[in-house]
CSV table of C-alpha atoms in Angstrom, one decimal:
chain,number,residue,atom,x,y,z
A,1,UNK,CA,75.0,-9.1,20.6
A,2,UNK,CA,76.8,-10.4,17.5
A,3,UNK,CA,74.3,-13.1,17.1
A,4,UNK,CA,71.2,-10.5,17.0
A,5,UNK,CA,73.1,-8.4,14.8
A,6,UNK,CA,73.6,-11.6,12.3
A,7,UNK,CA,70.1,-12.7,13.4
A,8,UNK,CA,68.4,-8.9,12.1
A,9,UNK,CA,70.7,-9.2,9.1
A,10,UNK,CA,69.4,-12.2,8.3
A,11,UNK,CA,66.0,-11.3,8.5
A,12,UNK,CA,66.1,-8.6,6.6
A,13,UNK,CA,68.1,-10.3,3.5
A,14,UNK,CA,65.4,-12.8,3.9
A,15,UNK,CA,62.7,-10.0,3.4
A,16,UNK,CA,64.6,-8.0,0.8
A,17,UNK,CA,64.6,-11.8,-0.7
A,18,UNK,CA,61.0,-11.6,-0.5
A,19,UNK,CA,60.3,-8.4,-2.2
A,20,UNK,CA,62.4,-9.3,-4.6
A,21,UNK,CA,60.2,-12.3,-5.2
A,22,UNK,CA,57.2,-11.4,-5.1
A,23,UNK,CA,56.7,-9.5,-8.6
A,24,UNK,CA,56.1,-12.9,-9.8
A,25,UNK,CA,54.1,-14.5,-6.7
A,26,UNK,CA,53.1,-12.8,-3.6
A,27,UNK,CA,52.7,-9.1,-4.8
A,28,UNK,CA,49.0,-9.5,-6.6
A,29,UNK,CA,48.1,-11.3,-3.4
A,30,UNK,CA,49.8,-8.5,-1.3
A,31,UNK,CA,47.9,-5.6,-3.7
A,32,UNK,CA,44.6,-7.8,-3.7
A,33,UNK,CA,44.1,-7.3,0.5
A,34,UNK,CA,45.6,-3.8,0.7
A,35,UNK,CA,42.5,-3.1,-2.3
A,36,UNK,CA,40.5,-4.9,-0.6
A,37,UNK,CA,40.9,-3.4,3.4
A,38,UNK,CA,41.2,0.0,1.8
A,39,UNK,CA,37.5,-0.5,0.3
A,40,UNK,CA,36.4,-1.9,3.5
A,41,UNK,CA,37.3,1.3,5.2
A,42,UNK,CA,35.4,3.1,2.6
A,43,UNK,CA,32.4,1.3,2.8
A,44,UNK,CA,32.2,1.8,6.1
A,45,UNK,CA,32.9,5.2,5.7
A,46,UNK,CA,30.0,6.0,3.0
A,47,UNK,CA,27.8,3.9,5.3
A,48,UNK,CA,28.1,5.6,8.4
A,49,UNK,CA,27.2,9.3,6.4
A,50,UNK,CA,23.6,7.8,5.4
A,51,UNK,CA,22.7,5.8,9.0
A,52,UNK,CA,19.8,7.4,10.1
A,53,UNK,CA,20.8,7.8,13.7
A,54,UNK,CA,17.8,6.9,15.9
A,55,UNK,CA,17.4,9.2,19.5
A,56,UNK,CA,17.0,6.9,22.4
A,57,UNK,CA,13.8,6.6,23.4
A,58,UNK,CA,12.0,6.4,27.0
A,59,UNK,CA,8.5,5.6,26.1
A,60,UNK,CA,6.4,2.5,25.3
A,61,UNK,CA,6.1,2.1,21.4
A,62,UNK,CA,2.4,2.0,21.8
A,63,UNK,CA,2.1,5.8,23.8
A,64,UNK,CA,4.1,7.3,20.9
A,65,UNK,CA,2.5,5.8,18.0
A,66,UNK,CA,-1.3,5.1,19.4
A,67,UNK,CA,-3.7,7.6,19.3
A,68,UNK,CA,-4.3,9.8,22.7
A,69,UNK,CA,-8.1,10.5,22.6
A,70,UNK,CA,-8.9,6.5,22.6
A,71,UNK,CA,-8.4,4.1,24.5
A,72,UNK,CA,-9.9,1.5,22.4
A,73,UNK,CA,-8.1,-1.8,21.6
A,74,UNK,CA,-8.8,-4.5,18.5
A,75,UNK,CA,-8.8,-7.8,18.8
A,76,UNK,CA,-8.1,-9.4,14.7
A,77,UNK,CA,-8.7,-13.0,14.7
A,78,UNK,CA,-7.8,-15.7,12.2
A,79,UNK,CA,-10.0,-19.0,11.7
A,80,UNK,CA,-9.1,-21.6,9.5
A,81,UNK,CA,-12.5,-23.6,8.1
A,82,UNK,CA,-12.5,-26.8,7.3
A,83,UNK,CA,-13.9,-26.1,3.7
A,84,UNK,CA,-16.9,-28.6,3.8
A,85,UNK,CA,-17.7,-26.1,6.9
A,86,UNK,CA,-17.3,-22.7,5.5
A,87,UNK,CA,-20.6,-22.3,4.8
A,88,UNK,CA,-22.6,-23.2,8.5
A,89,UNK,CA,-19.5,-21.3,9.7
A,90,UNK,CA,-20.9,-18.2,8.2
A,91,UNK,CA,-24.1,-19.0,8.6
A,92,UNK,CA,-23.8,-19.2,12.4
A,93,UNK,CA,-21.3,-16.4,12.8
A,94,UNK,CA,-24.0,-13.9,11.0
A,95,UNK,CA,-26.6,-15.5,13.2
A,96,UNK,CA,-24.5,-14.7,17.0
A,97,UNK,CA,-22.1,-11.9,16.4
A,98,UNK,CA,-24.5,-9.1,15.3
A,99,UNK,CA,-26.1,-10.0,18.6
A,100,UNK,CA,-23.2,-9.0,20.5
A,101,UNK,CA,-22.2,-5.9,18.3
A,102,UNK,CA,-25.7,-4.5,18.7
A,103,UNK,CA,-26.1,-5.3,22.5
A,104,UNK,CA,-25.1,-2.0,24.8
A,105,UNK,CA,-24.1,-4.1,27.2
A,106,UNK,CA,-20.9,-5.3,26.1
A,107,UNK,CA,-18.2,-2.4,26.0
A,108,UNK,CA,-17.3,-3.8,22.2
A,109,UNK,CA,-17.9,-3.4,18.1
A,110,UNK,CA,-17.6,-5.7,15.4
A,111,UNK,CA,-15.8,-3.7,13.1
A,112,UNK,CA,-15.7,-6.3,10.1
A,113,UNK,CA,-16.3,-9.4,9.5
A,114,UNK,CA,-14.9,-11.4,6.4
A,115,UNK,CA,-14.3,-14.2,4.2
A,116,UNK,CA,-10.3,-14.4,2.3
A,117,UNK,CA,-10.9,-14.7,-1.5
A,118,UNK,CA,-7.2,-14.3,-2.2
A,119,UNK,CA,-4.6,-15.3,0.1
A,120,UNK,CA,-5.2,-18.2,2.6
A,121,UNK,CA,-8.2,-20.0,1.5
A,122,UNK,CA,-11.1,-21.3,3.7
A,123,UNK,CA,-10.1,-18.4,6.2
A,124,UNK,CA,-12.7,-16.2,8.2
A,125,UNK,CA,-11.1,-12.9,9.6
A,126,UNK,CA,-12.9,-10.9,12.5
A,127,UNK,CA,-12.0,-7.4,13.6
A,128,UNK,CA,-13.3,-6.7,16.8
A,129,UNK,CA,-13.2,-3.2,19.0
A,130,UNK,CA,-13.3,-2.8,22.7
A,131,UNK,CA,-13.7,1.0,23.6
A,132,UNK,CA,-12.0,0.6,27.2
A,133,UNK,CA,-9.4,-1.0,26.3
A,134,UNK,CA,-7.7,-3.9,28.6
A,135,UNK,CA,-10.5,-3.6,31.2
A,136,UNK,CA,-13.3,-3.6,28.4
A,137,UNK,CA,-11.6,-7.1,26.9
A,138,UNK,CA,-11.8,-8.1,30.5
A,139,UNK,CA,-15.4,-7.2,31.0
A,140,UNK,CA,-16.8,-8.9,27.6
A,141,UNK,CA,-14.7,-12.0,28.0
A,142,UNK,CA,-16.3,-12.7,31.4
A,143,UNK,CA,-19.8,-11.5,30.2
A,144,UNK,CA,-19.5,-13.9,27.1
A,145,UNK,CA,-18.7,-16.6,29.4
A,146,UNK,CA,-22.2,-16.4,31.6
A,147,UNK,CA,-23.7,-16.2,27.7
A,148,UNK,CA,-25.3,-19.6,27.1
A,149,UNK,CA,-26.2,-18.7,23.1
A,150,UNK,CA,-22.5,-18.0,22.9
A,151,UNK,CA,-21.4,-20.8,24.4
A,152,UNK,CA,-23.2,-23.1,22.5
A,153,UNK,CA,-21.8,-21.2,19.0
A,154,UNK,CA,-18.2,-21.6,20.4
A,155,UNK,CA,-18.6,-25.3,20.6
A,156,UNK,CA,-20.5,-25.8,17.4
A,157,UNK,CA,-17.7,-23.1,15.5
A,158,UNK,CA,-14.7,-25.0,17.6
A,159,UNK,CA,-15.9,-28.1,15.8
A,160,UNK,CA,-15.7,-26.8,12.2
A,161,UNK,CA,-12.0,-25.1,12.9
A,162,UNK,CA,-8.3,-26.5,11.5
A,163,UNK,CA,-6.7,-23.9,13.5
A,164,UNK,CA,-7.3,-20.4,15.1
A,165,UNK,CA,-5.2,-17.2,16.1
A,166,UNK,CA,-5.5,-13.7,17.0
A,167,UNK,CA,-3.7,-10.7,18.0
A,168,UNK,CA,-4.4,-7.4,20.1
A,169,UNK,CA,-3.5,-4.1,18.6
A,170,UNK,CA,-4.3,-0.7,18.4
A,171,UNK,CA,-4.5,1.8,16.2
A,172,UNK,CA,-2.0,4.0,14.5
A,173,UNK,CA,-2.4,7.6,15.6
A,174,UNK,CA,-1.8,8.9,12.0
A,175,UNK,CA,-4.8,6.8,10.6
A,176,UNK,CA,-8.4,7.2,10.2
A,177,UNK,CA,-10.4,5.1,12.7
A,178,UNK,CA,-12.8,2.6,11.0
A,179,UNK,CA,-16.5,3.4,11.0
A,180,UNK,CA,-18.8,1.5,8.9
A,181,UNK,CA,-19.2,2.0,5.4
A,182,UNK,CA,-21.8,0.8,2.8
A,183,UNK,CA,-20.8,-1.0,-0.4
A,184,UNK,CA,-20.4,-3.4,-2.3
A,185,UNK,CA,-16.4,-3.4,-2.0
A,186,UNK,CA,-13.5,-5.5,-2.2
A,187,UNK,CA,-11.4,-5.2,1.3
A,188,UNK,CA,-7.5,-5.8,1.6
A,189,UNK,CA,-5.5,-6.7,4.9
A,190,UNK,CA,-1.6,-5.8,3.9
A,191,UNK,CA,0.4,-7.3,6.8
A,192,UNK,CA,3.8,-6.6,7.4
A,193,UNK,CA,6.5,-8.1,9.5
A,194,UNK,CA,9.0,-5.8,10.9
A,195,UNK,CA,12.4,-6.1,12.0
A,196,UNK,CA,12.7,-6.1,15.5
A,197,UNK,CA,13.4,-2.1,16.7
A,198,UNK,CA,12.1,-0.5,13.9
A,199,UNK,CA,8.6,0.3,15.0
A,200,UNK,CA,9.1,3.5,15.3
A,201,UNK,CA,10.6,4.0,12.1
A,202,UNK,CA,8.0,2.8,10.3
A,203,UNK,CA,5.4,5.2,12.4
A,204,UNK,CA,7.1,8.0,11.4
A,205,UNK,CA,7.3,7.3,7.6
A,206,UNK,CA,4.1,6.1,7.2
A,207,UNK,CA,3.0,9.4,8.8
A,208,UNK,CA,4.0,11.3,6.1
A,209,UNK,CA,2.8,8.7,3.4
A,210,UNK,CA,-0.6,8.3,4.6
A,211,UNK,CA,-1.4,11.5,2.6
A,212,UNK,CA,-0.4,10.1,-0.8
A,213,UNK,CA,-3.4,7.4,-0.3
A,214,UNK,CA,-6.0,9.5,1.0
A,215,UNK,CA,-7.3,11.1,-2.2
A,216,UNK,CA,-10.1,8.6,-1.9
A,217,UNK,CA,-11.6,6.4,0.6
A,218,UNK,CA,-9.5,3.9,0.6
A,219,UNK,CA,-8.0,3.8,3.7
A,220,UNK,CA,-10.0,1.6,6.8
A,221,UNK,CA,-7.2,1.7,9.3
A,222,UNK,CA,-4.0,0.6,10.3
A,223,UNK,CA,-3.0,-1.0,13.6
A,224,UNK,CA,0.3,-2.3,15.3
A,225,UNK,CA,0.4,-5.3,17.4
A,226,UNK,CA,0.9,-5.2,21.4
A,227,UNK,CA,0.1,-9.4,22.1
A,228,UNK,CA,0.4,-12.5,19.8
A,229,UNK,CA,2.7,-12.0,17.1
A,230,UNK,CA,4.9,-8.6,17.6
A,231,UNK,CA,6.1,-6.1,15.5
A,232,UNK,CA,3.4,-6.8,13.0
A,233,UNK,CA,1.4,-3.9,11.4
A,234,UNK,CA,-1.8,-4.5,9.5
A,235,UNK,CA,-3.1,-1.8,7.1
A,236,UNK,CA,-6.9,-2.3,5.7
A,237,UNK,CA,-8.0,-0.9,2.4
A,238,UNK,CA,-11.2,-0.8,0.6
A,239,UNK,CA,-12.0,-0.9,-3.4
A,240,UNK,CA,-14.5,-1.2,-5.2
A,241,UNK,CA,-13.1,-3.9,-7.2
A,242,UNK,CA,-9.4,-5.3,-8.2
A,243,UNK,CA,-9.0,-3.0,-11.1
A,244,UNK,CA,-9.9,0.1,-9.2
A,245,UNK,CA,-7.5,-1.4,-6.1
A,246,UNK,CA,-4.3,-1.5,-9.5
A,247,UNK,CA,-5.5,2.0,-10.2
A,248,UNK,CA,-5.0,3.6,-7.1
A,249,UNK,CA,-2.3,1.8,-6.1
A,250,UNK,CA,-0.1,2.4,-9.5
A,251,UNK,CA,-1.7,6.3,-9.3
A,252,UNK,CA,0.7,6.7,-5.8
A,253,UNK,CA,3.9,6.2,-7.6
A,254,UNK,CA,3.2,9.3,-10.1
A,255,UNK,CA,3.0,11.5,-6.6
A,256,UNK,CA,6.3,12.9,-5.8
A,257,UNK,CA,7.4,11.6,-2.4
A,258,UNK,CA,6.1,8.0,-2.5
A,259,UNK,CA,8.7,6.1,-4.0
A,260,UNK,CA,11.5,8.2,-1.4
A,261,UNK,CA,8.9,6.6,1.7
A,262,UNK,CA,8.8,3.2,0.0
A,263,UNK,CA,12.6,2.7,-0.2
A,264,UNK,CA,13.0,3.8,3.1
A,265,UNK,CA,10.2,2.0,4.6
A,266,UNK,CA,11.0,-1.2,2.5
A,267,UNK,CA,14.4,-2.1,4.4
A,268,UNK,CA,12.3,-2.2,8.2
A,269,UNK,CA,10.0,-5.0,6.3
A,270,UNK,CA,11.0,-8.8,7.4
A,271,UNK,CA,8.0,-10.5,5.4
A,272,UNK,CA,4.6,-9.3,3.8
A,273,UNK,CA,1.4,-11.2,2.9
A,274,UNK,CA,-1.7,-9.5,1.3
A,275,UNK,CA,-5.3,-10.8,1.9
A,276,UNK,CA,-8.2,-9.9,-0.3
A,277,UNK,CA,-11.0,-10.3,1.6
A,278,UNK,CA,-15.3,-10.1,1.0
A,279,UNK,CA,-17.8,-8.7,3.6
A,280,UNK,CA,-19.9,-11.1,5.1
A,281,UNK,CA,-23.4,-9.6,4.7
A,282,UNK,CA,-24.1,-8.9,8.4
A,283,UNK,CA,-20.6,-7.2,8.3
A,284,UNK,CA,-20.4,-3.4,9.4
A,285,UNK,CA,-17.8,-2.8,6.7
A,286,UNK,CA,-19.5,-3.5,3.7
């Protein structure tokens, strides 16, 4: 019993030793992490006040944020030309596609058809439309097997390709559907990258913010991915040129209520590209 007695004693000379000390060594360490947890615990505080808490959900991304009275789904598809090719690549594409866009018989639309001016070079992107969805795909991608003009085109275009890709999506329910538009314009394909999760979030901004760019015409569609690549959204605009595109685009940010849906929206965003893209003539989006 003596001996812990000594022992505490002991110990606590040592410590009053310590503090005694430490005005020249230890007590700017000592202040330093007491500052520093303390501000920890605030930060955590202030941060947990502007979390947007997000309601569990118990539906598929695509039946909250696809529109109900379609059941259409897109195909977007990628093809990187060789460029000596570019030029038979078009030249065939205009020749075979239109052929399938205009025949009733296959359950799908070309909705545009385009060369990239800025972004990716020697690129060809296709937007296709299959009113039936799943079982339409289905249905053309057998049909187009048995075609022997099509056949032939793939092997010719498949020769003339670096590299290919494509995606299936569907459409935003807050955006207007594509039809086909006369021109001459200037299309662009704004593709963002989302964090994974955040879908939703971004469906539910972008349904308010919609209306700040629909003064005009500008708006073609926008789309969220359900195979290839996920959580990507696509949004396609038409100009009439690059200046007009600035003009627009700069005349959003005098509209009160933009820039509070870009910083929110801007956080959900893991990478963006932007592709300015021309019509190929046989194009339905001109």
């Amino acid at each position: 019993m003596a001996a812990r007695v000594l022992h505490a004693r002991g110990a606590a000379s040592a410590g009053g030793l310590l503090r005694r000390a430490a005005p020249c060594s230890l007590q700017p360490a000592l202040r330093s992490l007491t500052s520093s947890s303390n501000r920890r615990r605030e930060d955590s505080w202030l941060k947990s006040l502007f979390v947007r808490k997000v309601d569990p959900r118990k539906d598929a991304h695509s039946n909250l944020l696809a529109k109900k009275e379609t059941s259409s789904l897109y195909k977007l598809q990628f093809h990187n030309v060789k460029p000596e090719c570019l030029e038979a690549y078009n030249k065939i594409c205009q020749e075979v596609l239109p052929k399938i866009h205009e025949d009733k018989s296959y359950p799908c639309a070309l909705v545009g058809t385009w060369n990239t001016w800025y972004g990716e070079q020697d690129q060809a992107v296709h937007l296709w439309r299959y009113e039936g969805g799943y079982p339409a795909l289905t249905e053309v991608m057998n049909k187009l097997r048995e075609n022997q003009e099509f056949v032939e085109f793939r092997k010719a275009r498949n020769n003339m390709l670096l590299s290919r890709r494509n995606q299936l999506l569907l459409e935003f329910s807050f955006w207007n559907e594509p039809v086909p538009r006369s021109g001459p314009n200037i299309y662009e394909l704004r593709s963002y990258q989302l964090r994974p999760g955040t879908m939703i979030e971004w469906g539910n901004y972008w349904a308010r913010a919609i209306r700040f760019r629909q003064d005009g015409s500008e708006a073609v569609g926008g789309f969220f991915s359900q195979i290839g690549q996920l959580y990507m959204v696509h949004h396609l605009w038409a100009y009439k040129d690059l200046q007009s595109r600035e003009d627009i685009r700069n005349a959003a940010w005098h509209k009160h209520g933009w820039e509070e849906l870009v910083y929110y929206t801007v956080p959900l965003i893991q990478e963006m590209e932007s592709r300015i893209m021309i019509p190929l003539k046989t194009s339905p989006l001109q």
